Coordinates of C-alpha atoms in Angstrom, one line a residue:
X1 CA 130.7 96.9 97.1
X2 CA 129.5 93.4 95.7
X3 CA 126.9 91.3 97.2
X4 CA 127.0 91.2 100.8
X5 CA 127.0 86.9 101.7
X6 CA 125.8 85.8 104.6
X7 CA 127.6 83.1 106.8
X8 CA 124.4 81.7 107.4
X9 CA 123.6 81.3 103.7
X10 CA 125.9 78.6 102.3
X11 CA 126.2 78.6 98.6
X12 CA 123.8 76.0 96.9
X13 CA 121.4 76.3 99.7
X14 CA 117.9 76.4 99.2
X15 CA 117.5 80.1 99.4
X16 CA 119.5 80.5 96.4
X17 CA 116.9 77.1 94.7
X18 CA 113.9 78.4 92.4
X19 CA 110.8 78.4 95.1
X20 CA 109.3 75.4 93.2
X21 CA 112.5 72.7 93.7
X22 CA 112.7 73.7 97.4
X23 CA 111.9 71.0 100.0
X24 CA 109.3 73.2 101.6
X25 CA 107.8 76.0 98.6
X26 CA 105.9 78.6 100.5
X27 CA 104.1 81.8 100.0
X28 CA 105.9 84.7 101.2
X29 CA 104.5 87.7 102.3
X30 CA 107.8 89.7 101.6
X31 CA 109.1 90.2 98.7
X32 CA 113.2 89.5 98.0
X33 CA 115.4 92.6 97.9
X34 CA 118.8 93.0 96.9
X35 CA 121.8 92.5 100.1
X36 CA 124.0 95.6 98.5
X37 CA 125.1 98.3 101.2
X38 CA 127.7 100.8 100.8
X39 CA 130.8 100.0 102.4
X40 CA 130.7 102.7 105.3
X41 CA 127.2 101.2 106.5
X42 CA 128.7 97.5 106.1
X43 CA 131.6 98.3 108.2
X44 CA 129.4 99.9 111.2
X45 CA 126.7 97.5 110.8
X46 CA 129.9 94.5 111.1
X47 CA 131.2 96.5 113.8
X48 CA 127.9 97.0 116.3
X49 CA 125.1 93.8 114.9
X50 CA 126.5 92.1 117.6
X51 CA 124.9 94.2 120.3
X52 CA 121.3 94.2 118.5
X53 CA 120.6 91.2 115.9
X54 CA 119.7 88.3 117.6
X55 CA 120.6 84.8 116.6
X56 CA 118.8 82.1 116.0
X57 CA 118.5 78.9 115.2
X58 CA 117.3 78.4 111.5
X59 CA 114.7 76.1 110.1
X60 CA 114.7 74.9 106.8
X61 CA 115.3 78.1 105.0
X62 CA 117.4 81.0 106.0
X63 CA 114.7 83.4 107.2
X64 CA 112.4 80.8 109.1
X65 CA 113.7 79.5 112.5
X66 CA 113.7 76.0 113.8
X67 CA 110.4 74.1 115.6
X68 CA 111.6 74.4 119.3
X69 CA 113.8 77.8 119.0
X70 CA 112.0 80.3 121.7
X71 CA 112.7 83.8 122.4
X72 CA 112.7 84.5 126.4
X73 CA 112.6 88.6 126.4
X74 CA 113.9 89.0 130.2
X75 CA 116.5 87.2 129.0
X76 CA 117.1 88.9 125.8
X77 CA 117.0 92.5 126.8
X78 CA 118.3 91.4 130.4
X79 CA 115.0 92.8 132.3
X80 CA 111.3 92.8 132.4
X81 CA 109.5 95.7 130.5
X82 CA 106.8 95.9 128.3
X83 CA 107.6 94.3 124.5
X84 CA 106.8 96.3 121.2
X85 CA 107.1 94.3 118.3
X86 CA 107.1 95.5 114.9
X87 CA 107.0 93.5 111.9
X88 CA 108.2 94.9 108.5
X89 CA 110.5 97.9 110.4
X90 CA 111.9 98.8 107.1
X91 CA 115.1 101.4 107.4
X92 CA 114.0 101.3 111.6
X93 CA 112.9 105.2 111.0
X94 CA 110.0 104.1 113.7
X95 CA 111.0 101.2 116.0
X96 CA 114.7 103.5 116.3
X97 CA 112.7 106.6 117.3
X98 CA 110.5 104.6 119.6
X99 CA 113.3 103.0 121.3
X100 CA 114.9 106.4 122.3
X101 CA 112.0 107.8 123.6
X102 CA 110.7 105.4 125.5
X103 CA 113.6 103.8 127.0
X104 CA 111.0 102.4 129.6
X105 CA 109.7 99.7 126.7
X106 CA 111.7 96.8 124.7
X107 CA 111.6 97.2 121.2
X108 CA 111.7 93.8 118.9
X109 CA 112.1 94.2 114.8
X110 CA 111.6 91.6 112.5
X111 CA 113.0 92.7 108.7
X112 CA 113.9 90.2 106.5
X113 CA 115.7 92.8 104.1
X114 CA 119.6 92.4 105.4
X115 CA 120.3 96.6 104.3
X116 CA 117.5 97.3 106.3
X117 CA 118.5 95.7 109.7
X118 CA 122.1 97.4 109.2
X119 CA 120.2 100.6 108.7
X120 CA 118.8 100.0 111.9
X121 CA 122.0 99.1 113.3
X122 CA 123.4 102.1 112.7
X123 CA 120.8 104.7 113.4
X124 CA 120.7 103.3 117.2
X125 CA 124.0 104.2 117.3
X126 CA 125.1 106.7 115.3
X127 CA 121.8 109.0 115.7
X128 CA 120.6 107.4 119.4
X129 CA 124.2 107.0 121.2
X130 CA 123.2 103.2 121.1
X131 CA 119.5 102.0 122.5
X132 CA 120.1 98.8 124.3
X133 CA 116.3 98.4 124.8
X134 CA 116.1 97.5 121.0
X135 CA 116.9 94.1 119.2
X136 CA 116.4 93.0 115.5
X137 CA 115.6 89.3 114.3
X138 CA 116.3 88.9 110.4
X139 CA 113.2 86.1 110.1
X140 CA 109.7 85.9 108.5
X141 CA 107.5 86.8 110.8
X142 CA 104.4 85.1 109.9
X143 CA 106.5 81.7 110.5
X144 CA 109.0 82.9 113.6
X145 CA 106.5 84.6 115.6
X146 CA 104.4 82.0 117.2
X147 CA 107.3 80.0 117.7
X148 CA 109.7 82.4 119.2
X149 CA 107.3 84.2 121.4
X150 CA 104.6 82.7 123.4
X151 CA 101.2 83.5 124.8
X152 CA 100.5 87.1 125.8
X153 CA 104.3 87.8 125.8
X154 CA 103.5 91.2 123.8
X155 CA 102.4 94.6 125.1
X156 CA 101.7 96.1 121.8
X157 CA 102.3 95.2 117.9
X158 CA 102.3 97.2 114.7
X159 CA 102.5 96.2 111.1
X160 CA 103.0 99.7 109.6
X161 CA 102.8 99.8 105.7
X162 CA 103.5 96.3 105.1
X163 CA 103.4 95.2 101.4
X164 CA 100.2 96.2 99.6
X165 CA 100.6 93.4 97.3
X166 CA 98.8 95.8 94.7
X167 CA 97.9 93.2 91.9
X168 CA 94.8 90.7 92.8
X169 CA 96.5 87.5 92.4
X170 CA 99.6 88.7 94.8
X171 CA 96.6 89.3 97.4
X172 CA 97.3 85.8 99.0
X173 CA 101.0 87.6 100.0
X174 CA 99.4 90.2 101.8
X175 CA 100.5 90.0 105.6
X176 CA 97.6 90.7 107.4
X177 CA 95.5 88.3 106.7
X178 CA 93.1 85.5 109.0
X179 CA 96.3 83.6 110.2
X180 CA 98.6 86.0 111.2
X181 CA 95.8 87.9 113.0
X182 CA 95.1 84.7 114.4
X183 CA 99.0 84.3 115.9
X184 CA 98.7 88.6 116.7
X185 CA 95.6 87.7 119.0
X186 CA 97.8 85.1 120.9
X187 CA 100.7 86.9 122.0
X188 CA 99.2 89.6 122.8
X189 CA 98.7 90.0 126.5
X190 CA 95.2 90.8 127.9
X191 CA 93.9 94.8 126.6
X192 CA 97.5 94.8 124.5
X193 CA 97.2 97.0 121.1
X194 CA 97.8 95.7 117.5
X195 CA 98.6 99.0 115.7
X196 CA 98.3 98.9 111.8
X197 CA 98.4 101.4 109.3
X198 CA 98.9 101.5 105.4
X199 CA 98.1 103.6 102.3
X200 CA 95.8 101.4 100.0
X201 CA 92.9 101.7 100.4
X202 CA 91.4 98.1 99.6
X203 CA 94.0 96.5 102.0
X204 CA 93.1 99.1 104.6
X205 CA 88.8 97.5 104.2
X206 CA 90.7 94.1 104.1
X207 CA 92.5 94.6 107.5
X208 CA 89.6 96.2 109.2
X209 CA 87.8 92.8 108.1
X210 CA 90.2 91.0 109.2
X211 CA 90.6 92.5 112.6
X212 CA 86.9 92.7 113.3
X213 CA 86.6 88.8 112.5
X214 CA 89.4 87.5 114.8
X215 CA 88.3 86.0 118.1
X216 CA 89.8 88.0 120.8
X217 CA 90.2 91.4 119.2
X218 CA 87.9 94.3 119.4
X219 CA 88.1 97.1 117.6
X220 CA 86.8 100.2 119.8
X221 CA 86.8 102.0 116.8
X222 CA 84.2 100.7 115.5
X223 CA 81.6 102.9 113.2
X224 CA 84.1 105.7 113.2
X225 CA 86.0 107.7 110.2
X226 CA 83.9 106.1 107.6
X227 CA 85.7 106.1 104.0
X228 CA 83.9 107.0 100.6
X229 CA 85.2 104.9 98.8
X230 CA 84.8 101.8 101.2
X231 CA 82.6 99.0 99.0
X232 CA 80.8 98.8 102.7
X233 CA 79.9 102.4 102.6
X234 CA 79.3 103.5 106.4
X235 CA 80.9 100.8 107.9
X236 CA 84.4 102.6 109.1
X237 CA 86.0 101.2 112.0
X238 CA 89.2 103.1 111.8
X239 CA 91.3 104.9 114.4
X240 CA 92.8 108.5 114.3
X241 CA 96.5 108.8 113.4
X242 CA 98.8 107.0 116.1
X243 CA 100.2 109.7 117.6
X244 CA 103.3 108.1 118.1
X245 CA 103.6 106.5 114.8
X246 CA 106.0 109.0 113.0
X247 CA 106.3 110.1 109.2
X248 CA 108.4 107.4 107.4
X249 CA 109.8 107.1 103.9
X250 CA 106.9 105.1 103.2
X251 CA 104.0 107.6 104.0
X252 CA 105.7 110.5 102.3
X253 CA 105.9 108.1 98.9
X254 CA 102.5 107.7 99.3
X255 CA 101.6 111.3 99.9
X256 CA 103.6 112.5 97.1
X257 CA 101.4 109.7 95.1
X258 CA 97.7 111.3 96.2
X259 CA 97.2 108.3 98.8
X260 CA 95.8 109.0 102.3
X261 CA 97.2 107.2 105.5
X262 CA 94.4 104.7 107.2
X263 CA 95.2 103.7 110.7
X264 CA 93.4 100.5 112.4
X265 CA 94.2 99.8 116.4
X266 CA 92.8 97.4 118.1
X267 CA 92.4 96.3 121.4
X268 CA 92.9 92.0 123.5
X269 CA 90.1 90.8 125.2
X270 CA 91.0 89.5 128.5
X271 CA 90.9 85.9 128.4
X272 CA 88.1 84.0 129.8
X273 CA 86.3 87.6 130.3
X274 CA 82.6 88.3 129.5
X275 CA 83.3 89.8 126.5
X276 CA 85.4 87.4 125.0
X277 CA 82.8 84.8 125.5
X278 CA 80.0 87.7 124.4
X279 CA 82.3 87.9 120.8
X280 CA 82.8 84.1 120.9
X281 CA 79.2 83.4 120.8
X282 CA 77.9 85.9 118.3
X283 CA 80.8 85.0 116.0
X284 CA 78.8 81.4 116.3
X285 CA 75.7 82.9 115.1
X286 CA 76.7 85.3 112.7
X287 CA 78.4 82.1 111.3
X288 CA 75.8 79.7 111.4
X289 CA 73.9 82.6 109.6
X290 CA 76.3 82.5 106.8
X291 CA 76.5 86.3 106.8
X292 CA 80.5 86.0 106.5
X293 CA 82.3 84.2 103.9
X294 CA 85.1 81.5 104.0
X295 CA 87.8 83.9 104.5
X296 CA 85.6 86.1 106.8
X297 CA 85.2 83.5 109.6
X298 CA 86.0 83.9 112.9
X299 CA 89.6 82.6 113.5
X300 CA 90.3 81.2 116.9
X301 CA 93.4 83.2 118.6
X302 CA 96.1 80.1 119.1
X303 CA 95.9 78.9 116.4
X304 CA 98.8 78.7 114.8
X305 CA 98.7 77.5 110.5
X306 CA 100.7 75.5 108.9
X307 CA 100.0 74.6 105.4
X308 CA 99.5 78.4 104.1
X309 CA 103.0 78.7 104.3
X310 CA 104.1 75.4 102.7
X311 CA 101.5 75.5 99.3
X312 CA 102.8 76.4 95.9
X313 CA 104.0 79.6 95.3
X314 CA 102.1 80.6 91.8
X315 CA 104.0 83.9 90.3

C-alpha cells in the first residue's frame, strides 16, 4: 500500500513545509512517523474510525486544534463517568485493555501517529467486541489539551513511555516538562492521579523534578525507592509498579535492552485546601532562597504557555 493521505491534509499545506518556512515553527515533542498500514488494517480502520476518532476542528497545522474548539465528555461518550486520558497511547496495547476492563471509566487517547490510532481502532473491535467507552483524538497534546478540556475535567492521566529524547539537545522535546505539568495540574480534578512511567533513567529524575515543583501536585511517594544512580542520591520519590499499567511493546524493548521501568504517580491538591496553600507558600520561600533553578520553579497550575510551542525548532 502507498502512503495513506489524509483528507484533512491538503497537498502543499504546511505540514508537508520544512518546520522553518511555516507560519508558526514549533518544537514538537513527537517525533514524525511514516502513515503506511497494510491494507487489511486500512480497510477496518476506514470501516469503524467513525465510531472512535473524534473530529475536530484544526488550527494552523494538521495536529493542533483551533483557539475556541472544546471537548464536552458527557457529550462525547454520551454519559458522565470518570475520564482517563492518555497521551502518547502508541499501538493502544494499554488505553484498549483499560477500556474493556473497566467499562465503568471513559477512556480518551491522544496519538499523533495515524498507524497507531487505526491500531487502536481495530483492537477495540476486533480483540474487545467494540469498547464504546473509548475515543481517540489524532492532535498534539501539549497544544490540544488545555484547549479541548477544561478545569478538573480529568479523573486520572498517564504519559507512559513518552519519547526519551535520548540526545541532550533533543531534551527541550521531552514531554514532560514545567508546562505540560503545569496544564496536567489544571485538568485534573481535586485528589485525581497523573500516572507516568518510562525507561531512562535521567528523564525518569527529570519527571520526578518536574512533578515535585508544580504547584498543586504532591507526590505521596516521596523519599521512597531511591535509585543508585540518581545524581541526587537518596532523594527517590518513585511509586511501585501501576498495577494496572500492563506490559507494552515499549517496556519489553527496553527490558531486552538492560533498562529498568520507573513509575512516578502523583496525587491533585484540592483547590483552595490547606495544603495547597501549605505547598504554595514554601514554593515562595524555597524560591526566594534560590535553592531551585530557572527551570526548577514552581509553575502555577493554569497556566497555559504559549511561546514554547511557537520558538525555532533547532535540529
Amino acid at each position: 500500500m502507498g502512503k495513506t493521505i489524509r483528507a484533512d491534509v491538503p497537498s502543499g499545506s504546511d505540514d508537508e513545509m520544512p518546520d522553518r518556512q511555516r507560519p508558526f515553527p514549533r518544537v514538537r515533542t513527537f517525533a514524525r512517523r511514516g502513515d503506511r498500514m497494510g491494507q487489511t488494517l486500512e480497510k477496518t480502520f476506514e470501516k469503524y474510525k467513525d465510531a472512535y476518532l473524534l473530529d475536530v476542528k484544526r488550527g494552523a497545522g494538521p495536529t493542533m486544534v483551533a483557539e475556541g474548539e472544546r471537548l464536552d465528555p458527557r457529550v462525547v461518550f454520551g454519559r458522565e463517568a470518570p475520564l482517563i486520558v492518555e497521551v502518547g497511547c502508541g499501538n493502544g496495547e494499554q488505553i484498549t485493555h483499560s477500556a474493556a476492563l473497566h467499562p465503568e471509566n471513559n477512556y480518551l487517547g491522544f496519538e499523533v501517529w495515524l498507524p497507531g490510532v487505526a491500531k487502536i481502532v481495530s483492537s477495540a473491535v476486533r480483540n474487545y467486541d467494540g469498547l464504546p467507552n473509548l475515543k481517540v483524538v489524532d492532535v498534539d497534546a501539549l497544544q490540544a489539551l488545555p484547549i479541548l478540556l477544561g478545569e478538573a475535567t480529568v479523573h486520572e492521566m498517564w504519559t507512559f513511555f513518552a519519547d526519551p529524547w535520548p540526545k541532550t539537545r533533543h531534551h527541550k522535546r521531552r514531554l514532560v516538562a514545567p508546562e505540560f505539568a503545569a496544564i496536567v495540574a489544571d485538568l485534573l480534578e481535586d485528589g485525581g492521579r497523573w500516572r507516568l512511567a518510562t525507561d531512562w533513567d535521567d528523564y525518569a529524575w527529570q519527571q520526578r523534578d518536574v512533578v515535585e515543583s508544580t504547584l498543586g501536585l504532591s507526590n505521596p511517594h516521596g523519599g521512597q525507592r531511591p535509585d543508585v544512580s540518581d545524581p541526587q542520591g537518596q532523594r527517590g520519590g518513585f511509586a511501585p509498579r501501576f498495577d494496572g499499567r500492563v506490559v507494552t511493546a515499549f517496556e519489553r524493548r527496553a527490558a531486552r535492552e538492560g533498562r529498568g521501568v520507573h513509575d512516578l504517580c502523583v496525587v491533585r491538591l484540592a483547590r483552595g485546601s490547606a495544603a495547597e496553600r501549605e505547598q504554595t507558600a514554601s514554593f515562595q520561600v524555597t524560591a526566594r532562597l534560590g535553592r531551585v533553578s530557572e527551570t526548577e520553579k514552581p509553575v502555577e497550575s493554569g497556566f497555559v504557555p504559549r511561546e514554547p510551542w511557537y520558538g525555532a525548532d533547532e535540529a
